[in-house]
Each structure stands twice: as structure tokens, then as C-alpha cells.
């Protein structure tokens, strides 16, 4: 064989190898695409469960991890800090959402936070019947990018549940809207939470917001656009109609100014003067079909926050399409509907344990169906204070007299030794609680 033939053969072999590797890579990418764009049965890969908030703990970012509170910023204060309302801005035509710009009364600087995190507030609310004021705890997401001088939260006024006008409307949201004017003060814990933007290189980001679930998405979106992040960003935002569409001009301006920001607004019940194609892009709900129609080839990172109906349909649908669990991040604002979806742990079902509430003298068998110890106590009519129901505010902290608990996520709140947070724990052994 001549030298020229040998060189030709070697070159051909190298080219064949390169082509094979290229084809393999293309097929893998295509398989990922099919997971999102074809029906479930076409996506032949293993379906993995979505990553619950409990598993969204920060990885390898020691600079942002404070001892004992994995999701709190490093320079954060401990306990509550007093803030003054510097400015209030109504954000929607219907006047149901108001932003509050908060500055620290001590004049100090504000620690940065991860876009998507929230503040926990403690408020003293006067009793309308003239009794002593009540102290209540609530969480509100930071709705803007981190700034050194002020924090912003945006709060929706919560009415009585539909058809239940005999029940009082939401206490704190209405108190903030009606009573706390510019200049008033309130107390907040440092930013915390496990739902936040991850810094994953070049993967396109899909933000899915329903109603007031838009607030953490605004923080993420404003951060990305402020720093001219080159990643493609898709915002799917579902509201009833133009009256509920918050920060419309701001969102339109962002999508005009940033070619990588794609706004997909869905109105489920548009008014006659809402203009399709101008005010909103789609009629109906944000659903999997819309995502499949709109998103392009390849892997995406999903962030979902919205009402229970949206969370309960979309998050499992993404899972079922085989979207990697690490690529689904979600947060629930209410009593965590998705947390309640979690199946009882097999150990708990096979070996039921006894939970004793010593203060009320009740003992209940735990079979895993109650969700959390907080749900179990409430189900027994045992009064327990709660705020976030997400392990952050510390309101449900309870002393353990005997036994051990297991956490479904790492608590954000600092805990006294020998205490537990009922809202995110389940019994690990027979348990006695000081309740
Ligand atoms: C992490 C996190 C972030 C959040 N971020 C935001 C945010 O950015 N913006 C925002 O607006 N909200 C946010 N929330 C929700 C917020 O914390 C509050 O839950 C919300 O404002 C309602 O609080 P409230 O005190 O007004 O209502 P509540 O007083 O807690 O009442 C809630 C509902 O219960 C009804 N109710 C009253 N009594 C009864 C009864 N006896 N039986 C049945 N129902 C009754 C009320 O009418 C009302 O509809 C967030 C929540 C979490 C956990
Ligand atoms: S209710 Fe907030 S930590 Fe449990």
C-alpha cells in the first residue's frame, strides 16, 4: 500500500469517527427535544420526578451559604429588622396588586439575595372587635432585582373565597393595602427561600407564572435583563384579563429592548377591549400544549409559580414529558399543594408511628396521609400558629418532648435545640410534641 493510500485511509477513518460522534450527539439532543415537543409515549426515556423545593438546596456556592440557614444571604441580619415603606405603587388596572418599596430604618445597607427569594414579615394587626392586636407572620417574594438601597414586594389583595362572603377576606394582604401607607414601618426577616435562579451557563430559561405567582419571576427577569444575560428567556404569564395584568408596560418594554426575552401572555377570560396580539398573545391557560408549540429545540430550565390548579397540572406534565428533575423549579404561595402531592413515605406506612400531643392529651397514629405534622395537628383540631407553611418563618416551631422528626426540606428558620418545624416535618419515630 502506498503512503498516499495509507494517509487517505487514516483520514477517512478519522472523518467516520467524527461523523459518528456528531450523529450520536445530534440524536441525544433530538431525544431531549422530543421529550418536550412530542406526546408522552414518544419520549422513550426514563421519566423522573420533578425536583421538589426540598431538594433545591444551593450547591457549591459557599459565599452565599450562611451557617444553619442554607438559603439565606451571607451578610443577612438575624431575627427581624425594621423597614419603612418608602413608596407604594399600584401595579394593575384592577388595583388588586400594590408594590411596596422598603428601606431599612437603621439606614444600613441591604444584603443581596437570589432572584426568586422572599422576605418573611411579622405584623401586629389591630383586632377590629377592639381586643388586643394579633401578631401574624406572612411571606412575600422580592419582586425586583437585588438593589443595595431598597427591597420591593408586590402584594395582591386576597378576597374571601368564592361563594364564601361570610368569611373575612385575607387579613394581612388587606391590612397592607388599606392601612400601611408610605412612612409606616414593618418588620422583616432576611431574604430566604430555595426557589431562585440558578446560574446554569447557556440553558434557555422558561418562567411560568400564574397571577401573583409573577412576583418571583419579575425578580428573575429584571436581574437577567439588567445584567444583559445572553440566555433566551421565555415568560409565560397567565391572568384572567387585562385588569389583572401587572406591570404591563414594564414587561412590554423589556421584551422590546431585549431580543432574547419572549413574552407569552395568556388571558383566560379576555375583556372585549383586550387586544389579542397586542395586550396578550394567547387566549386560554398556560398549559403543556402551549409550551410545546412555542418552545424551541433542546433543553430548558423551568421556573413555575402560580395557583394550585396551575401547579398541579403543569409540574407533573413537565415531569411526564421527561424534563429532568434538576430543570424544574417551583414554588407554591399557598399551603403548598405540591408538597401535599408527595406520597407518604413507605416506611411510615409500613410501620405507623404514634404522635402524642401532650398539651391536648391526644395521641394519633401517623400513617403518612396527613402530609406534615402541622396538617396532622390541624386535622385533630389542635390550634397551631403558622405563617409560610414552608419552613421559613419559624411560626410553627414546636418543642419535641420525645422522639425524632424527619424533614422533607431543610428548614430556613433558625431552630431552638430540641424543637422542630411542624409544617415541613414528619415523624421518624414515635413522637411526643409539646402541643
Ligand atoms: C414563599 C411565599 C411567597 C409569597 N409571595 C407572595 C407575593 O409575592 N405576593 C402576594 O400577594 N402573596 C404572596 N404570598 C402569599 C402570602 O404570604 C399570603 O399567604 C397572602 O397574602 C394571604 O395572606 P392574608 O393574610 O391576606 O390572608 P389570610 O388571612 O391568610 O386568608 C387567606 C384566605 O383564607 C380565607 N379565610 C379566612 N377565614 C377562613 C376560614 N375560617 N375558612 C376558610 N378560609 C378562610 C380568606 O378569606 C382568604 O381568602 C407568598 C407566600 C409564600 C409562602
Ligand atoms: S409555618 Fe412558617 S416555618 Fe412553619
Coordinates of C-alpha atoms and ligand atoms in Angstrom, one line a residue, residues 118 120 137 139 374 384-397 411-413 415 420-424, ligand 2:
X118 CA -38.8 36.1 49.7
X120 CA -40.9 36.9 56.0
X137 CA -46.4 36.1 60.0
X139 CA -44.0 35.7 53.4
X374 CA -48.8 20.6 61.0
X384 CA -51.1 25.8 65.9
X385 CA -49.8 29.1 64.7
X386 CA -48.4 29.0 61.2
X387 CA -47.3 31.5 58.6
X388 CA -45.4 30.4 55.5
X389 CA -46.1 26.7 55.8
X390 CA -42.7 26.3 54.0
X391 CA -40.2 26.1 56.8
X392 CA -39.1 29.7 56.6
X393 CA -40.9 31.9 59.1
X394 CA -40.4 29.7 62.3
X395 CA -44.0 30.3 63.4
X396 CA -44.9 26.6 63.8
X397 CA -41.8 25.8 65.8
X411 CA -35.5 24.5 57.4
X412 CA -34.8 28.1 56.6
X413 CA -35.7 29.3 60.1
X415 CA -34.4 26.5 65.4
X420 CA -39.0 21.2 65.1
X421 CA -40.9 23.0 62.4
X422 CA -44.2 21.2 62.1
X423 CA -45.0 22.4 58.6
X424 CA -42.1 20.6 56.9
Ligands
LIG2 S1 -45.3 27.9 59.2 FE1 -43.5 29.0 58.7 S2 -42.0 27.6 59.4 FE2 -43.8 26.5 59.6

